[in-house]
CSV table of C-alpha atoms in Angstrom, one decimal:
chain,number,residue,atom,x,y,z
P,283,UNK,CA,-9.7,-35.1,29.9
P,284,UNK,CA,-10.7,-35.0,26.2
P,285,UNK,CA,-11.2,-31.6,24.6
P,286,UNK,CA,-14.6,-30.8,23.1
P,287,UNK,CA,-14.9,-31.5,19.4
P,288,UNK,CA,-14.9,-28.6,17.1
P,289,UNK,CA,-16.5,-28.4,13.6
P,290,UNK,CA,-14.1,-27.4,10.9
P,291,UNK,CA,-13.6,-27.3,7.2
P,292,UNK,CA,-12.7,-30.6,5.5
P,293,UNK,CA,-9.0,-31.3,5.3
P,294,UNK,CA,-7.2,-30.1,2.2
P,295,UNK,CA,-6.5,-33.2,0.1
P,296,UNK,CA,-7.5,-32.2,-3.4
P,297,UNK,CA,-5.2,-29.5,-4.9
P,298,UNK,CA,-6.3,-30.0,-8.5
P,299,UNK,CA,-8.2,-26.7,-8.2
P,300,UNK,CA,-5.5,-24.0,-8.0
P,301,UNK,CA,-6.1,-20.3,-8.2
P,302,UNK,CA,-4.0,-18.1,-10.5
P,303,UNK,CA,-4.6,-14.6,-11.6
P,304,UNK,CA,-4.4,-14.7,-15.4
P,305,UNK,CA,-2.9,-11.9,-17.4
P,306,UNK,CA,-6.4,-11.4,-18.9
P,307,UNK,CA,-7.9,-11.0,-15.5
P,308,UNK,CA,-5.4,-8.5,-14.6
P,309,UNK,CA,-6.1,-6.5,-17.7
P,310,UNK,CA,-9.9,-6.7,-17.0
P,311,UNK,CA,-9.3,-5.4,-13.5
P,312,UNK,CA,-7.0,-2.5,-14.6
P,313,UNK,CA,-8.2,0.9,-15.1
P,314,UNK,CA,-5.7,1.5,-17.8
P,315,UNK,CA,-6.1,-1.2,-20.3
P,316,UNK,CA,-6.7,1.2,-23.2
P,317,UNK,CA,-3.0,2.1,-22.8
P,318,UNK,CA,-1.9,-1.5,-23.2
P,319,UNK,CA,-0.8,-1.8,-19.6
P,320,UNK,CA,-1.3,-4.8,-17.3
P,321,UNK,CA,-1.7,-3.2,-13.8
P,322,UNK,CA,-4.3,-3.8,-11.2
P,323,UNK,CA,-6.8,-1.0,-10.3
P,324,UNK,CA,-4.7,0.0,-7.3
P,325,UNK,CA,-3.3,3.2,-8.5
P,326,UNK,CA,-5.9,5.5,-7.0
P,327,UNK,CA,-4.6,4.4,-3.6
P,328,UNK,CA,-1.9,7.0,-4.1
P,329,UNK,CA,-4.2,10.0,-4.2
P,330,UNK,CA,-4.5,10.8,-0.4
P,331,UNK,CA,-2.0,11.3,2.2
P,332,UNK,CA,-2.4,11.0,5.9
P,333,UNK,CA,-1.4,9.0,9.0
P,334,UNK,CA,1.9,9.2,10.9
P,335,UNK,CA,3.5,6.8,13.3
P,336,UNK,CA,6.8,5.4,14.5
P,337,UNK,CA,6.5,2.6,11.9
P,338,UNK,CA,6.7,3.9,8.3
P,339,UNK,CA,6.0,0.5,6.7
P,340,UNK,CA,4.7,-3.0,7.4
P,341,UNK,CA,5.5,-6.6,6.3
P,342,UNK,CA,2.7,-9.0,7.2
P,343,UNK,CA,3.6,-12.6,7.0
P,344,UNK,CA,0.3,-14.6,6.9
P,345,UNK,CA,0.9,-18.3,7.7
P,346,UNK,CA,-2.2,-19.5,5.8
P,347,UNK,CA,-3.7,-22.6,7.2
P,348,UNK,CA,-3.1,-22.2,10.9
P,349,UNK,CA,0.2,-23.1,12.6
P,350,UNK,CA,0.2,-25.3,15.7
P,351,UNK,CA,1.0,-23.3,18.8
P,352,UNK,CA,2.1,-26.3,20.7
P,353,UNK,CA,4.7,-27.2,18.0
P,354,UNK,CA,6.1,-23.7,17.5
P,355,UNK,CA,6.1,-21.0,20.1
P,356,UNK,CA,4.0,-22.2,23.0
P,357,UNK,CA,5.2,-25.8,23.8
P,358,UNK,CA,3.8,-27.8,26.7
P,359,UNK,CA,6.5,-30.2,27.7
P,360,UNK,CA,4.7,-31.4,30.8
P,361,UNK,CA,1.4,-32.1,29.1
P,362,UNK,CA,0.5,-35.7,28.3
P,363,UNK,CA,2.2,-37.3,25.2
P,364,UNK,CA,-1.0,-37.1,23.1
P,365,UNK,CA,-0.9,-33.4,23.5
P,366,UNK,CA,2.7,-32.3,23.7
P,367,UNK,CA,3.8,-34.0,20.5
P,368,UNK,CA,7.2,-35.0,19.2
P,369,UNK,CA,9.2,-31.9,19.4
P,370,UNK,CA,11.6,-30.7,22.2
P,371,UNK,CA,11.9,-27.1,23.4
P,372,UNK,CA,15.1,-25.0,23.1
P,373,UNK,CA,16.4,-22.1,25.1
P,374,UNK,CA,16.4,-18.7,23.4
P,375,UNK,CA,17.9,-15.2,23.9
P,376,UNK,CA,15.0,-14.4,26.2
P,377,UNK,CA,15.6,-15.9,29.7
P,378,UNK,CA,13.0,-18.6,30.5
P,379,UNK,CA,11.6,-18.6,26.9
P,380,UNK,CA,11.8,-21.9,25.1
P,381,UNK,CA,10.5,-22.5,21.6
P,382,UNK,CA,10.5,-25.4,19.2
P,383,UNK,CA,13.8,-26.9,18.5
P,384,UNK,CA,13.3,-26.6,14.7
P,385,UNK,CA,13.3,-22.8,14.9
P,386,UNK,CA,17.0,-22.8,15.2
P,387,UNK,CA,17.6,-19.4,13.4
P,388,UNK,CA,15.0,-17.6,15.6
P,389,UNK,CA,16.6,-18.8,18.8
P,390,UNK,CA,19.1,-15.9,19.1
P,391,UNK,CA,16.5,-13.4,17.8
P,392,UNK,CA,13.6,-13.9,20.2
P,393,UNK,CA,14.8,-10.8,22.1
P,394,UNK,CA,13.8,-8.7,19.1
P,395,UNK,CA,10.3,-10.2,19.0
P,396,UNK,CA,7.2,-9.8,21.0
P,397,UNK,CA,5.4,-13.1,21.4
P,398,UNK,CA,1.6,-13.1,21.9
P,399,UNK,CA,0.5,-16.5,23.4
P,400,UNK,CA,-3.2,-15.8,24.1
P,401,UNK,CA,-4.6,-15.1,20.7
P,402,UNK,CA,-8.2,-16.3,20.7
P,403,UNK,CA,-11.5,-16.4,18.9
P,404,UNK,CA,-14.3,-18.9,18.3
P,405,UNK,CA,-14.4,-19.3,14.5
P,406,UNK,CA,-12.9,-22.5,13.1
P,407,UNK,CA,-13.5,-21.7,9.5
P,408,UNK,CA,-10.4,-20.7,7.4
P,409,UNK,CA,-12.1,-18.1,5.3
P,410,UNK,CA,-14.0,-16.0,7.8
P,411,UNK,CA,-11.0,-16.3,10.2
P,412,UNK,CA,-8.7,-15.0,7.6
P,413,UNK,CA,-10.8,-12.0,7.1
P,414,UNK,CA,-10.6,-11.1,10.9
P,415,UNK,CA,-6.8,-11.6,10.8
P,416,UNK,CA,-6.1,-9.5,7.6
P,417,UNK,CA,-8.6,-6.7,8.4
P,418,UNK,CA,-9.0,-6.4,12.1
P,419,UNK,CA,-12.8,-6.8,11.7
P,420,UNK,CA,-15.1,-9.7,11.8
P,421,UNK,CA,-16.1,-11.1,8.4
P,422,UNK,CA,-19.6,-10.2,7.0
P,423,UNK,CA,-20.5,-13.9,7.3
P,424,UNK,CA,-19.0,-15.7,10.4
P,425,UNK,CA,-18.1,-19.4,10.8
P,426,UNK,CA,-18.1,-19.7,7.0
P,427,UNK,CA,-15.8,-21.4,4.5
P,428,UNK,CA,-18.5,-20.8,1.8
P,429,UNK,CA,-18.5,-17.1,1.4
P,430,UNK,CA,-15.8,-15.6,-1.0
P,431,UNK,CA,-14.6,-12.0,-1.1
P,432,UNK,CA,-17.3,-9.3,-1.6
P,433,UNK,CA,-17.6,-5.6,-1.6
P,434,UNK,CA,-19.0,-6.0,2.0
P,435,UNK,CA,-15.5,-7.1,3.3
P,436,UNK,CA,-13.7,-4.7,5.6
P,437,UNK,CA,-10.5,-3.5,3.6
P,438,UNK,CA,-7.2,-5.3,4.2
P,439,UNK,CA,-4.7,-3.4,6.4
P,440,UNK,CA,-2.8,-2.8,3.3
P,441,UNK,CA,-5.8,-1.2,1.5
P,442,UNK,CA,-6.3,1.1,4.5
P,443,UNK,CA,-2.6,2.1,4.5
P,444,UNK,CA,-2.8,2.7,0.8
P,445,UNK,CA,-5.7,5.1,1.5
P,446,UNK,CA,-4.0,6.9,4.4
P,447,UNK,CA,-0.3,6.8,3.4
P,448,UNK,CA,0.1,6.1,-0.3
P,449,UNK,CA,3.6,5.5,-1.8
P,450,UNK,CA,5.1,8.8,-2.8
P,451,UNK,CA,7.0,7.3,-5.7
P,452,UNK,CA,5.9,5.4,-8.9
P,453,UNK,CA,5.6,2.2,-6.7
P,454,UNK,CA,2.3,0.7,-5.7
P,455,UNK,CA,1.0,1.4,-2.2
P,456,UNK,CA,0.0,-2.1,-1.3
P,457,UNK,CA,1.5,-5.4,-2.6
P,458,UNK,CA,0.4,-9.0,-2.0
P,459,UNK,CA,2.5,-12.0,-3.0
P,460,UNK,CA,2.8,-14.7,-4.3
P,461,UNK,CA,-0.9,-15.3,-4.5
P,462,UNK,CA,-4.4,-14.5,-2.9
P,463,UNK,CA,-4.8,-17.1,-0.2
P,464,UNK,CA,-7.1,-19.8,-1.6
P,465,UNK,CA,-8.5,-22.9,0.1
P,466,UNK,CA,-9.5,-25.7,-2.3
P,467,UNK,CA,-11.4,-27.6,0.3
P,468,UNK,CA,-13.5,-24.5,1.2
P,469,UNK,CA,-16.5,-23.9,-1.0
P,470,UNK,CA,-15.8,-20.2,-1.0
P,471,UNK,CA,-12.3,-20.7,-2.3
P,472,UNK,CA,-10.5,-17.5,-2.0
P,473,UNK,CA,-10.4,-15.9,1.5
P,474,UNK,CA,-12.2,-12.6,2.0
P,475,UNK,CA,-10.5,-9.6,3.5
P,476,UNK,CA,-7.6,-9.5,1.0
P,477,UNK,CA,-8.8,-6.6,-1.1
P,478,UNK,CA,-10.1,-3.0,-0.9
P,479,UNK,CA,-13.5,-4.2,0.2
P,480,UNK,CA,-15.9,-1.4,0.9
P,481,UNK,CA,-13.1,1.1,0.1
P,482,UNK,CA,-13.3,0.1,-3.5
P,483,UNK,CA,-11.4,-1.8,-6.0
P,484,UNK,CA,-8.9,1.0,-6.5
P,485,UNK,CA,-7.4,-0.1,-3.1
P,486,UNK,CA,-6.9,-3.7,-4.1
P,487,UNK,CA,-3.3,-4.9,-3.9
P,488,UNK,CA,-0.9,-5.3,-6.6
P,489,UNK,CA,-0.6,-9.0,-6.9
P,490,UNK,CA,2.8,-10.5,-7.7
P,491,UNK,CA,2.1,-14.0,-8.7
P,492,UNK,CA,4.3,-17.0,-9.3
P,493,UNK,CA,7.5,-18.2,-7.7
P,494,UNK,CA,10.2,-15.6,-7.2
P,495,UNK,CA,12.7,-18.4,-6.6
P,496,UNK,CA,12.1,-19.6,-10.2
P,497,UNK,CA,15.1,-18.7,-12.5
P,498,UNK,CA,12.9,-17.0,-15.1
P,499,UNK,CA,10.5,-15.4,-12.8
P,500,UNK,CA,9.5,-11.8,-13.7
P,501,UNK,CA,6.7,-9.4,-13.0
P,502,UNK,CA,4.1,-9.7,-15.7
P,503,UNK,CA,2.1,-7.0,-14.1
P,504,UNK,CA,4.8,-4.5,-15.1
P,505,UNK,CA,5.0,-5.7,-18.7
P,506,UNK,CA,3.5,-4.0,-21.8
P,507,UNK,CA,0.9,-5.8,-23.6
P,508,UNK,CA,1.8,-7.7,-26.7
P,509,UNK,CA,2.4,-5.4,-29.6
P,510,UNK,CA,2.9,-2.3,-27.4
P,511,UNK,CA,6.4,-0.9,-27.2
P,512,UNK,CA,7.6,2.2,-25.3
P,513,UNK,CA,7.3,4.4,-28.4
P,514,UNK,CA,3.6,3.4,-28.9
P,515,UNK,CA,3.0,3.9,-25.2
P,516,UNK,CA,4.4,7.4,-25.2
P,517,UNK,CA,2.2,8.1,-28.4
P,518,UNK,CA,-0.9,6.9,-26.6
P,519,UNK,CA,0.0,8.9,-23.5
P,520,UNK,CA,0.3,12.0,-25.6
P,521,UNK,CA,-3.0,11.4,-27.4
P,522,UNK,CA,-4.8,10.9,-24.1
P,523,UNK,CA,-3.4,14.1,-22.7
P,524,UNK,CA,-4.6,16.0,-25.8
P,525,UNK,CA,-8.1,14.4,-25.5
P,526,UNK,CA,-8.3,15.3,-21.8
P,527,UNK,CA,-7.4,18.9,-22.6
P,528,UNK,CA,-10.1,19.1,-25.2
P,529,UNK,CA,-12.6,17.5,-22.9
P,530,UNK,CA,-11.8,20.0,-20.1
P,531,UNK,CA,-12.5,22.9,-22.4
P,532,UNK,CA,-16.2,21.9,-22.4
P,533,UNK,CA,-16.9,19.9,-19.3
P,534,UNK,CA,-15.8,19.4,-15.7
P,535,UNK,CA,-15.9,15.6,-15.1
P,536,UNK,CA,-14.3,14.6,-11.9
P,537,UNK,CA,-14.5,10.9,-12.7
P,538,UNK,CA,-12.8,11.2,-16.1
P,539,UNK,CA,-10.1,13.4,-14.6
P,540,UNK,CA,-9.5,10.8,-11.9
P,541,UNK,CA,-9.1,8.1,-14.6
P,542,UNK,CA,-6.7,10.4,-16.4
P,543,UNK,CA,-4.6,10.5,-13.3
P,544,UNK,CA,-4.7,6.7,-12.9
P,545,UNK,CA,-3.5,6.3,-16.6
P,546,UNK,CA,-0.7,8.7,-16.0
P,547,UNK,CA,0.3,6.9,-12.9
P,548,UNK,CA,0.3,3.6,-14.8
P,549,UNK,CA,2.7,5.1,-17.3
P,550,UNK,CA,4.9,6.3,-14.6
P,551,UNK,CA,5.0,2.8,-13.1
P,552,UNK,CA,5.9,1.2,-16.4
P,553,UNK,CA,8.5,3.7,-17.4
P,554,UNK,CA,10.2,4.1,-14.0
P,555,UNK,CA,13.6,2.4,-13.7
P,556,UNK,CA,13.3,2.7,-10.0
P,557,UNK,CA,10.1,0.6,-10.1
P,558,UNK,CA,11.6,-2.1,-12.2
P,559,UNK,CA,14.7,-2.2,-10.0
P,560,UNK,CA,12.6,-2.6,-6.8
P,561,UNK,CA,11.0,-5.8,-8.2
P,562,UNK,CA,14.3,-7.2,-9.5
P,563,UNK,CA,15.8,-9.8,-7.1
P,564,UNK,CA,18.9,-10.1,-9.3
P,565,UNK,CA,20.0,-6.8,-7.7
P,566,UNK,CA,20.6,-8.7,-4.5
P,567,UNK,CA,23.8,-10.6,-3.9
P,568,UNK,CA,23.8,-14.4,-4.0
P,569,UNK,CA,24.7,-14.5,-0.3
P,570,UNK,CA,21.6,-12.4,0.6
P,571,UNK,CA,19.3,-14.6,-1.5
P,572,UNK,CA,20.8,-17.7,0.2
P,573,UNK,CA,20.4,-16.1,3.6
P,574,UNK,CA,16.6,-15.8,3.1
P,575,UNK,CA,16.3,-19.3,1.6
P,576,UNK,CA,16.2,-20.3,-2.0
P,577,UNK,CA,12.6,-21.3,-1.9
P,578,UNK,CA,9.3,-19.6,-2.7
P,579,UNK,CA,8.7,-18.2,0.8
P,580,UNK,CA,12.2,-17.0,1.4
P,581,UNK,CA,12.4,-15.1,-1.9
P,582,UNK,CA,8.9,-13.6,-1.3
P,583,UNK,CA,10.1,-12.2,2.0
P,584,UNK,CA,13.3,-10.9,0.5
P,585,UNK,CA,11.2,-9.1,-2.2
P,586,UNK,CA,8.9,-7.8,0.5
P,587,UNK,CA,12.0,-6.2,2.2
P,588,UNK,CA,13.1,-4.6,-1.2
P,589,UNK,CA,9.6,-3.2,-1.7
P,590,UNK,CA,9.2,-1.6,1.7
P,591,UNK,CA,12.8,-0.2,1.5
P,592,UNK,CA,11.7,1.6,-1.7
P,593,UNK,CA,8.7,3.1,-0.1
P,594,UNK,CA,5.8,0.6,-0.4
P,595,UNK,CA,3.8,1.1,2.9
P,596,UNK,CA,2.6,-2.5,3.3
P,597,UNK,CA,3.6,-5.8,1.8
P,598,UNK,CA,1.5,-8.9,2.6
P,599,UNK,CA,3.3,-12.3,2.1
P,600,UNK,CA,0.8,-15.2,2.0
P,601,UNK,CA,2.2,-18.7,2.6
P,602,UNK,CA,2.4,-20.0,-0.9
P,603,UNK,CA,0.4,-22.7,-2.7
P,604,UNK,CA,2.6,-25.6,-1.7
P,605,UNK,CA,0.1,-28.2,-2.9
P,606,UNK,CA,0.2,-29.8,0.4
P,607,UNK,CA,-2.3,-28.1,2.6
P,608,UNK,CA,-0.2,-25.1,3.7
P,609,UNK,CA,-0.1,-25.0,7.6
P,610,UNK,CA,-3.4,-26.9,7.7
P,611,UNK,CA,-1.9,-30.0,9.2
P,612,UNK,CA,-4.9,-32.3,9.8
P,613,UNK,CA,-2.6,-35.2,9.1
P,614,UNK,CA,1.2,-35.9,9.4
P,615,UNK,CA,1.5,-32.8,11.5
P,616,UNK,CA,5.0,-33.4,12.8
P,617,UNK,CA,6.8,-34.4,9.6
P,618,UNK,CA,5.2,-31.6,7.6
P,619,UNK,CA,6.3,-29.1,10.3
P,620,UNK,CA,9.8,-30.5,10.6
P,621,UNK,CA,10.6,-31.1,7.0
P,622,UNK,CA,8.5,-28.6,5.0
P,623,UNK,CA,7.0,-25.8,7.0
P,624,UNK,CA,9.2,-24.6,9.8
P,625,UNK,CA,12.6,-24.5,8.1
P,626,UNK,CA,11.7,-22.0,5.3
P,627,UNK,CA,9.5,-20.0,7.8
P,628,UNK,CA,12.3,-19.9,10.4
P,629,UNK,CA,15.0,-19.0,7.8
P,630,UNK,CA,13.0,-16.2,6.2
P,631,UNK,CA,11.8,-14.6,9.3
P,632,UNK,CA,15.3,-14.7,10.9
P,633,UNK,CA,16.8,-13.3,7.8
P,634,UNK,CA,14.3,-10.5,7.6
P,635,UNK,CA,14.7,-9.3,11.2
P,636,UNK,CA,18.5,-9.4,10.8
P,637,UNK,CA,18.5,-7.7,7.5
P,638,UNK,CA,16.2,-4.9,8.6
P,639,UNK,CA,18.2,-4.4,11.8
P,640,UNK,CA,21.5,-4.2,9.9
P,641,UNK,CA,19.9,-1.7,7.4
P,642,UNK,CA,18.6,0.5,10.3
P,643,UNK,CA,15.0,-0.2,9.2
P,644,UNK,CA,13.7,-2.5,12.0
P,645,UNK,CA,12.8,0.4,14.3
P,646,UNK,CA,10.5,1.9,11.7
P,647,UNK,CA,9.2,-1.3,10.1
P,648,UNK,CA,6.5,-3.4,11.8
P,649,UNK,CA,6.8,-7.1,11.1
P,650,UNK,CA,3.9,-9.5,11.9
P,651,UNK,CA,3.9,-13.3,11.7
P,652,UNK,CA,0.6,-15.0,12.3
P,653,UNK,CA,-2.0,-17.4,11.0
P,654,UNK,CA,-5.8,-17.4,11.1
P,655,UNK,CA,-6.0,-19.9,14.1
P,656,UNK,CA,-4.1,-22.6,15.8
P,657,UNK,CA,-4.3,-26.4,16.1
P,658,UNK,CA,-6.3,-28.6,18.5
P,659,UNK,CA,-4.1,-29.8,21.4
P,660,UNK,CA,-5.1,-33.4,21.3
P,661,UNK,CA,-3.3,-35.2,18.5
P,662,UNK,CA,-5.6,-37.0,16.1
P,663,UNK,CA,-5.1,-40.8,16.6
P,664,UNK,CA,-4.2,-42.7,13.5
P,665,UNK,CA,-2.7,-39.9,11.4
P,666,UNK,CA,-0.7,-37.8,13.8
P,667,UNK,CA,-2.6,-34.6,12.8
P,668,UNK,CA,-4.1,-31.6,14.6
P,669,UNK,CA,-7.5,-30.2,13.8
P,670,UNK,CA,-8.5,-26.5,13.7
P,671,UNK,CA,-8.4,-24.7,17.0
P,672,UNK,CA,-9.2,-21.0,17.1
P,673,UNK,CA,-9.5,-20.8,20.9
P,674,UNK,CA,-5.8,-20.3,21.6
P,675,UNK,CA,-2.8,-19.7,19.4
P,676,UNK,CA,0.2,-17.5,18.9
P,677,UNK,CA,1.4,-14.5,16.8
P,678,UNK,CA,4.7,-12.6,16.7
P,679,UNK,CA,5.4,-8.9,16.3
P,680,UNK,CA,8.7,-7.1,15.8
P,681,UNK,CA,10.0,-3.7,15.0
P,682,UNK,CA,8.0,-0.4,14.7
P,683,UNK,CA,8.4,0.4,18.4
P,684,UNK,CA,7.5,-3.2,19.6
P,685,UNK,CA,9.2,-4.1,22.8
P,686,UNK,CA,11.6,-7.0,22.0
P,687,UNK,CA,11.6,-10.0,24.3
P,688,UNK,CA,8.1,-9.4,25.5
P,689,UNK,CA,5.7,-12.3,26.2
P,690,UNK,CA,2.1,-11.2,26.3
P,691,UNK,CA,-0.6,-13.4,27.5
P,692,UNK,CA,-0.4,-17.0,28.7
P,693,UNK,CA,-2.2,-20.1,27.7
P,694,UNK,CA,-3.4,-23.0,30.1
P,695,UNK,CA,-1.3,-26.1,30.6
P,696,UNK,CA,-2.5,-27.6,27.2
P,697,UNK,CA,-2.4,-24.4,25.1
P,698,UNK,CA,-6.1,-24.9,24.7
P,699,UNK,CA,-7.4,-21.6,26.1
P,700,UNK,CA,-5.9,-18.4,27.3
P,701,UNK,CA,-5.1,-18.4,31.0
P,702,UNK,CA,-4.8,-14.6,31.1
P,703,UNK,CA,-4.9,-11.5,28.8
P,704,UNK,CA,-6.8,-12.8,25.9
P,705,UNK,CA,-6.2,-11.2,22.5
P,706,UNK,CA,-8.5,-11.2,19.5
P,707,UNK,CA,-7.2,-11.2,16.0
P,708,UNK,CA,-8.9,-7.7,15.9
P,709,UNK,CA,-6.7,-6.6,18.8
P,710,UNK,CA,-3.6,-8.0,17.0
P,711,UNK,CA,-4.4,-6.0,13.9
P,712,UNK,CA,-5.1,-2.9,16.0
P,713,UNK,CA,-1.7,-3.2,17.5
P,714,UNK,CA,-0.2,-3.2,14.0
P,715,UNK,CA,-2.2,-0.1,13.2
P,716,UNK,CA,-1.0,1.6,16.4
P,717,UNK,CA,2.6,0.9,15.4
P,718,UNK,CA,1.7,2.6,12.0
P,719,UNK,CA,0.1,5.6,13.7
P,720,UNK,CA,-3.4,4.7,12.8
P,721,UNK,CA,-6.0,5.3,15.6
P,722,UNK,CA,-7.9,2.2,16.8
P,723,UNK,CA,-11.2,4.0,16.3
P,724,UNK,CA,-10.5,5.3,12.9
P,725,UNK,CA,-13.5,5.5,10.5
P,726,UNK,CA,-13.3,5.9,6.8
P,727,UNK,CA,-16.1,6.5,4.2
P,728,UNK,CA,-17.2,3.6,2.1
P,729,UNK,CA,-18.2,4.1,-1.6
P,730,UNK,CA,-21.6,5.5,-0.4
P,731,UNK,CA,-20.0,7.9,1.9
P,732,UNK,CA,-21.0,6.1,5.1
P,733,UNK,CA,-18.4,6.2,7.9
P,734,UNK,CA,-17.2,2.7,8.8
P,735,UNK,CA,-14.7,1.7,11.4
P,736,UNK,CA,-11.7,-0.1,9.9
P,737,UNK,CA,-10.8,-2.1,13.0
P,738,UNK,CA,-12.8,-3.5,15.9
P,739,UNK,CA,-9.8,-4.2,18.1
P,740,UNK,CA,-7.9,-2.6,20.9
P,741,UNK,CA,-4.2,-2.3,20.7
P,742,UNK,CA,-2.0,-4.0,23.1
P,743,UNK,CA,-0.4,-0.9,24.6
P,744,UNK,CA,2.1,-2.7,26.9
P,745,UNK,CA,3.9,-4.1,23.9
P,746,UNK,CA,5.3,-0.7,23.0
P,747,UNK,CA,8.6,0.3,24.4
């Protein structure tokens, strides 16, 4: 029986419009441009402390575009050919669990992972679905690919962690790489839910743009502006301190004092050798870099491990701008997955879990792998594609007290709808929060002082060991 049609955004075919954060934009967004620094306005995120939990840190791997559940971790070998697709299942380290044959590196590691097979919602739009996935809260405008980020967005999980548990060192408290997820076929462009939202711009992430796999890649966000050397920076810092002292003799201005603190923190970031080393992939051995994969995604995930190891509470890795529709496989689904998408995703995730375990970090690091929705079970005739399908899809969780080898929820015989234990993206986010020690019903004040709930979901308690 045919599945009902679902309205969805147009397939991604035109990638002439690409989003890049320019150096000028970073400077304009920064609170410290007078000093000659190019840093986002995220530094105030390190002004409050709070929140405890088994997981000290989080790496969120966002598979932008929507991976097919049937061709990755919820295969249906007994479904009709027009549903089950081309791939075969393969046994894993969890008895009875079979996953796609192309996830070769994850096969022996599935006993470290909890697999959620009943993720579900009813919004087929990329942008508003991304908001729910990244924030744990429904978007201000639902079913929409036309509404870009706004101050009404719920803050990203990383923004909340920056508020509650800021990095104690000179490092930022929330980092996103290698771009802010953007959909060129969506009128709204950039997905909402990737910023500080109603918490304020000071809780936006530090964005590390570009390709860390490129030989000459660096972190322009940590560079001085043209014509400013360390000597001049120290002079400006000294002058600002003098002006602040003079001002404080005559007035008590909390806002100005706050800005002074941000400027000082910016200087600390730029002058700290520890900060620069944390972002320096050349500190890793060639073998380690090879292990993660010499590609954009693999090196982003390796950099995420370096950053959380140095004290960054949350790093968000978005699937990069590959110029070929990300995981949004409306056409050529099987070749795209087999040749371009699954191999680097499999390699990076397996390397990350193994690396964290070997370093004794997996138990207190929560790792999440998820997209904004899944793919329609019926294969599109004529182009071997799968359309948007939010009604049933999969997500993975590991570390941070999550019970390895667990399989939560079950889909029907076509992976079209949950057969039991449905989980919303808000519940998935709430489970990440619980691992991090954040109460599911937490409220924080917005910029007008109104208490707002950061997450609408309910944690999946049975996933914790």
